mmCIF file of C-alpha atoms in Angstrom:
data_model
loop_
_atom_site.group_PDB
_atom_site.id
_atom_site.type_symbol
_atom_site.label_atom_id
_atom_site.label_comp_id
_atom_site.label_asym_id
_atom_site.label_seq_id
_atom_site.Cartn_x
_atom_site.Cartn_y
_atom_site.Cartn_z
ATOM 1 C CA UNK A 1114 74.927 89.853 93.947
ATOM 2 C CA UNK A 1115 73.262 86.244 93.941
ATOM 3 C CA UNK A 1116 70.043 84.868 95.330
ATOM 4 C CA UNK A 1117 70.324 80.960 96.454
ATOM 5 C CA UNK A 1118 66.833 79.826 96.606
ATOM 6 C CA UNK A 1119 66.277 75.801 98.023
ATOM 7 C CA UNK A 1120 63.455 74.187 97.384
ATOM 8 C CA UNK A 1121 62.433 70.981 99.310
ATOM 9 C CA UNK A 1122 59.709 69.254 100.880
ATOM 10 C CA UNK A 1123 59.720 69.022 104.103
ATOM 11 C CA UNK A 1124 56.773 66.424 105.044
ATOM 12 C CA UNK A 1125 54.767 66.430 102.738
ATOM 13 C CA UNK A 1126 55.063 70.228 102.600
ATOM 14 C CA UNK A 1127 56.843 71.595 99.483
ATOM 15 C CA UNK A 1128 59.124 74.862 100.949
ATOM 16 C CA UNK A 1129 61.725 77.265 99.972
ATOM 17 C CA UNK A 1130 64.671 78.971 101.499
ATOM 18 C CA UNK A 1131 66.039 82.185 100.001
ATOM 19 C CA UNK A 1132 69.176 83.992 100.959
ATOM 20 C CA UNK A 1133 70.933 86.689 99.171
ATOM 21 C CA UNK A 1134 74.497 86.705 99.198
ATOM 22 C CA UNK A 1135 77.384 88.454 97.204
ATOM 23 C CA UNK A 1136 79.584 86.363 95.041
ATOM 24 C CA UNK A 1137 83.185 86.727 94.459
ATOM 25 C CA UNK A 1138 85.306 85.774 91.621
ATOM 26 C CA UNK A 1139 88.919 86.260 91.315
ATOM 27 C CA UNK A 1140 91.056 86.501 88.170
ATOM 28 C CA UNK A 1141 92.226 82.662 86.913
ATOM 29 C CA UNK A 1142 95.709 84.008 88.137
ATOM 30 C CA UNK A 1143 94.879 84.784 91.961
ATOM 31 C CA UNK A 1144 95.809 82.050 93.962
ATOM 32 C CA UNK A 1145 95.880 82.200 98.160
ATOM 33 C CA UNK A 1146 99.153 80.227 100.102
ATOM 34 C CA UNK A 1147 96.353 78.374 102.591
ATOM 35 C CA UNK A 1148 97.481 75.600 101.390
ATOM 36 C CA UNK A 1149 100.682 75.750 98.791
ATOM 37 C CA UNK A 1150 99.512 72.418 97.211
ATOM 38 C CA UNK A 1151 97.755 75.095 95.036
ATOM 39 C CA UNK A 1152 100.619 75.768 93.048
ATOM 40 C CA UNK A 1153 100.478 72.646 91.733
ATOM 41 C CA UNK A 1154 96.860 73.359 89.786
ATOM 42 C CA UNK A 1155 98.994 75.928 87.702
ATOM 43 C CA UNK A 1156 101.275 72.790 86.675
ATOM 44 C CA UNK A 1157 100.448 72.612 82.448
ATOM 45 C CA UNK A 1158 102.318 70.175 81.314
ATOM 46 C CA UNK A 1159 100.408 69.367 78.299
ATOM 47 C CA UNK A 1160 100.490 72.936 77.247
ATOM 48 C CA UNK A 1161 101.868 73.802 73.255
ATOM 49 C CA UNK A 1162 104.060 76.254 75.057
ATOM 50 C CA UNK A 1163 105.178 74.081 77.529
ATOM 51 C CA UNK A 1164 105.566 71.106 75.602
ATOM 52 C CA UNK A 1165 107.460 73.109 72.542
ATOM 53 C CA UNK A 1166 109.911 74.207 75.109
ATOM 54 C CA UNK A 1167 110.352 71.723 77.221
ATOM 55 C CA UNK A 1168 110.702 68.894 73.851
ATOM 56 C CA UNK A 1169 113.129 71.276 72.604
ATOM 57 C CA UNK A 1170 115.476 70.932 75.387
ATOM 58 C CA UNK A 1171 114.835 67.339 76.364
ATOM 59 C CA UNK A 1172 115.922 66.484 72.648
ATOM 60 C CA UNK A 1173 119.255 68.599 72.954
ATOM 61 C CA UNK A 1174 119.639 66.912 76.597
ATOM 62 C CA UNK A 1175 119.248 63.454 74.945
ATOM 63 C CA UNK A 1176 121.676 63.745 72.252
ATOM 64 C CA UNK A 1177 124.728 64.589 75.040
ATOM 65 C CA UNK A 1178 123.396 62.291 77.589
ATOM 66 C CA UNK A 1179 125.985 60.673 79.553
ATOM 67 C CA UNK A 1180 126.157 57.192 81.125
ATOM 68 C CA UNK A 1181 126.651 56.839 84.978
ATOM 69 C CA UNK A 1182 125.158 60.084 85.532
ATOM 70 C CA UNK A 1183 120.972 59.509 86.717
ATOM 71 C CA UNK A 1184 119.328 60.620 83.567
ATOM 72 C CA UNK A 1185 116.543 62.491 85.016
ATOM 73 C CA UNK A 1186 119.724 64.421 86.862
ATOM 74 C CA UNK A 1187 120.538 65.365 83.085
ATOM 75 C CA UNK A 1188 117.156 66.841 82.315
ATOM 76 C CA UNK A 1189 116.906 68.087 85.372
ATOM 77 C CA UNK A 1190 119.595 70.142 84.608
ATOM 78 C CA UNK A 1191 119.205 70.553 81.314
ATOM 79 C CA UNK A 1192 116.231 72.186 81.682
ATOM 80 C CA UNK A 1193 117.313 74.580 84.103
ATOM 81 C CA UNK A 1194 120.086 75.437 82.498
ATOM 82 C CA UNK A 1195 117.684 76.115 78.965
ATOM 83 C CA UNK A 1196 115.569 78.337 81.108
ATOM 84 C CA UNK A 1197 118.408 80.420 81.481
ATOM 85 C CA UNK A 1198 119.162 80.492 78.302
ATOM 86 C CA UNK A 1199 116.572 80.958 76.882
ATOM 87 C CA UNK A 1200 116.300 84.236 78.493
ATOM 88 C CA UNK A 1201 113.991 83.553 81.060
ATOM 89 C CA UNK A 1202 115.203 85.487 84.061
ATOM 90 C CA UNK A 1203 113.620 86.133 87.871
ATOM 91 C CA UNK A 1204 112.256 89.073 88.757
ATOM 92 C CA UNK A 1205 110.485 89.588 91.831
ATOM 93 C CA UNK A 1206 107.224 90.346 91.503
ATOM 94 C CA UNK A 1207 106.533 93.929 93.301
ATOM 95 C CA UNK A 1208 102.796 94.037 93.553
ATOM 96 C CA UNK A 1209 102.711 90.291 94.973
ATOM 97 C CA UNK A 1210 105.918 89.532 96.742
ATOM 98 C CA UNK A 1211 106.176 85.832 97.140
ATOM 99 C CA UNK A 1212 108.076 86.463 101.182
ATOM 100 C CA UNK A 1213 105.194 88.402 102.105
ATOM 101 C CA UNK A 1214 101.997 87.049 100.361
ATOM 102 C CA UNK A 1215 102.863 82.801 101.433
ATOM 103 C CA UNK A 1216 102.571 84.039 105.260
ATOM 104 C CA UNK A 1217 99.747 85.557 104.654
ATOM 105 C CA UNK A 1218 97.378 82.882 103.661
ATOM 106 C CA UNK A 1219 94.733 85.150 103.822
ATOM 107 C CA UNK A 1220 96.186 87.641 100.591
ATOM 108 C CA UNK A 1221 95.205 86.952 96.961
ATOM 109 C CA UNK A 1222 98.600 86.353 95.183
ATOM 110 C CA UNK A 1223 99.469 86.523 91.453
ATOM 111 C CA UNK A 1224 100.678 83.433 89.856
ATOM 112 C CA UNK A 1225 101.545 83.167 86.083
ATOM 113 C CA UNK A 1226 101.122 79.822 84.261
ATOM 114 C CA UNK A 1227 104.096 78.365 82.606
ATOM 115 C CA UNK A 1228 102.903 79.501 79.009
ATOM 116 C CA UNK A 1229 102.650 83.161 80.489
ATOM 117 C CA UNK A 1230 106.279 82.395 81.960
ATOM 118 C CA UNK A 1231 107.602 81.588 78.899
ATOM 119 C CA UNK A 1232 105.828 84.569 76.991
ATOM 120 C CA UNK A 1233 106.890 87.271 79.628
ATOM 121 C CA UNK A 1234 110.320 85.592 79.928
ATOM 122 C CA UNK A 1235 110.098 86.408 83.889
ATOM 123 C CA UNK A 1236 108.695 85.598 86.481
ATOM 124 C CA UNK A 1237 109.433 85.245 90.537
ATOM 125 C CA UNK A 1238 110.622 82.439 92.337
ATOM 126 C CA UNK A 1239 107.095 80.116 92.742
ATOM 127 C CA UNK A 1240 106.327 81.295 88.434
ATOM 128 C CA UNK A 1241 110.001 79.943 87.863
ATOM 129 C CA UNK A 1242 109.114 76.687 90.030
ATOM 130 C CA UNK A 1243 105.540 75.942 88.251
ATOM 131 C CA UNK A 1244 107.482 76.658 84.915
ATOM 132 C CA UNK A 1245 110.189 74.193 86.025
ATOM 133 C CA UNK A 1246 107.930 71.272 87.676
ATOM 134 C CA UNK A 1247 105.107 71.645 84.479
ATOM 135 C CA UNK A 1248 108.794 71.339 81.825
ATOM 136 C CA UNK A 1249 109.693 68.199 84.170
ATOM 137 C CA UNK A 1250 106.183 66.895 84.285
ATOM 138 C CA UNK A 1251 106.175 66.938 80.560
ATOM 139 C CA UNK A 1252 108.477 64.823 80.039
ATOM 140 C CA UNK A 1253 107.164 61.772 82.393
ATOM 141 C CA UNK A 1254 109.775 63.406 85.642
ATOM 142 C CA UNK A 1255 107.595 63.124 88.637
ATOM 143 C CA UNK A 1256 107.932 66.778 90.849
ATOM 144 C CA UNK A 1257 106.894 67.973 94.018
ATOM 145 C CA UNK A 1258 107.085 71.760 95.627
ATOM 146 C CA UNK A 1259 108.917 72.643 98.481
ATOM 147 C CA UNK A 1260 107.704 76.472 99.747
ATOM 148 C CA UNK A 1261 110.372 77.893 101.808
ATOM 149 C CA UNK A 1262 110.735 81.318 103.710
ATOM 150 C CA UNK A 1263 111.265 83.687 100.748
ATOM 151 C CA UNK A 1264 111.873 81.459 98.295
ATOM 152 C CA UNK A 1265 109.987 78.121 96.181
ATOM 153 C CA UNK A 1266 111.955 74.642 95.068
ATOM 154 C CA UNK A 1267 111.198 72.046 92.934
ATOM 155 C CA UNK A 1268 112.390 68.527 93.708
ATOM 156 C CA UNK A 1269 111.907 65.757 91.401
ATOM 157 C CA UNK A 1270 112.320 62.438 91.286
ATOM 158 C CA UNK A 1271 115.640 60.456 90.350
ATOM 159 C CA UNK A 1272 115.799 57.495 87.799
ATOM 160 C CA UNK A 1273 117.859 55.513 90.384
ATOM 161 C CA UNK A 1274 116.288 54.022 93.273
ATOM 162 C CA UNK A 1275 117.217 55.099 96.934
ATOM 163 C CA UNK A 1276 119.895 52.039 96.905
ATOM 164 C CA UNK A 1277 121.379 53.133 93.981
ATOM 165 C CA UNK A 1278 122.068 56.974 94.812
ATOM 166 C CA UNK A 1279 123.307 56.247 98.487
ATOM 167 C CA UNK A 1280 125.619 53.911 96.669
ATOM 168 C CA UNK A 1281 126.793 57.194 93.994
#
């Protein structure tokens, strides 16, 4: 419970409003699909967790890189690939199902943050994405999210410019 009180003058007359309202706060992993640009505030690329990770594999990537083959293509996949083996697996989330809570925009979803990802090892398809985008982001590779049906993509940008890659 919460009491907003305003206090103004009104000319030359000081008055005040009061209204008492109820306040709701949800846990720092609830997130609503209104709008899915959301997902992107769970995006931490600057996290230790994130960052160890995510350096780990770019430097492995790096070392075998490969000309004539877009290099952000290489991390891309490099980092998917590490994600699997590191162990991190999907699991769909049975409390919170990802097809059923992103039509309802309405329903309070639970979304991890890529450090609680990488603890946990799981996570379900939009967890995997925001683990994905924030090990991308980290290392300078622009992202966007693409929320689908039942499931959540990440695209990213290329190194190669539109001319180049219709040319591939």
């Amino acid at each position: 419970q919460a009491e907003l009180i305003v206090t103004y003058s009104l000319l030359g007359s000081r008055r005040e409003a009061r209204k008492e309202l109820a306040v709701r706060f949800a846990n720092r992993n609830a997130a609503t699909w209104k709008d899915p640009r959301l997902a992107a505030a769970f995006v931490s690329p600057n996290d230790p967790a994130v960052l160890e990770h995510s350096k780990y594999i770019a430097g492995l990537v790096r070392e075998r890189i490969r000309a004539g083959i877009d290099a952000n293509l290489q991390y891309a996949m490099g980092f998917f690939e590490g994600m699997r083996l590191s162990g991190i697996s999907f699991g769909p989330d049975p409390t919170t199902p990802y097809g059923k809570f992103h039509v309802d925009t309405g329903a309070v979803d639970y979304l991890q943050y890529p450090y609680q990802t990488l603890a946990y090892r799981s996570g379900d398809c939009d967890e995997l994405a925001v683990l994905y985008a924030a090990a991308l982001e980290s290392i300078g590779i622009k992202t966007a999210f693409i929320p689908l049906a039942d499931d959540f993509c990440v695209a990213f940008l290329l190194s190669m410019d539109e001319s180049e890659a219709a040319a591939a």
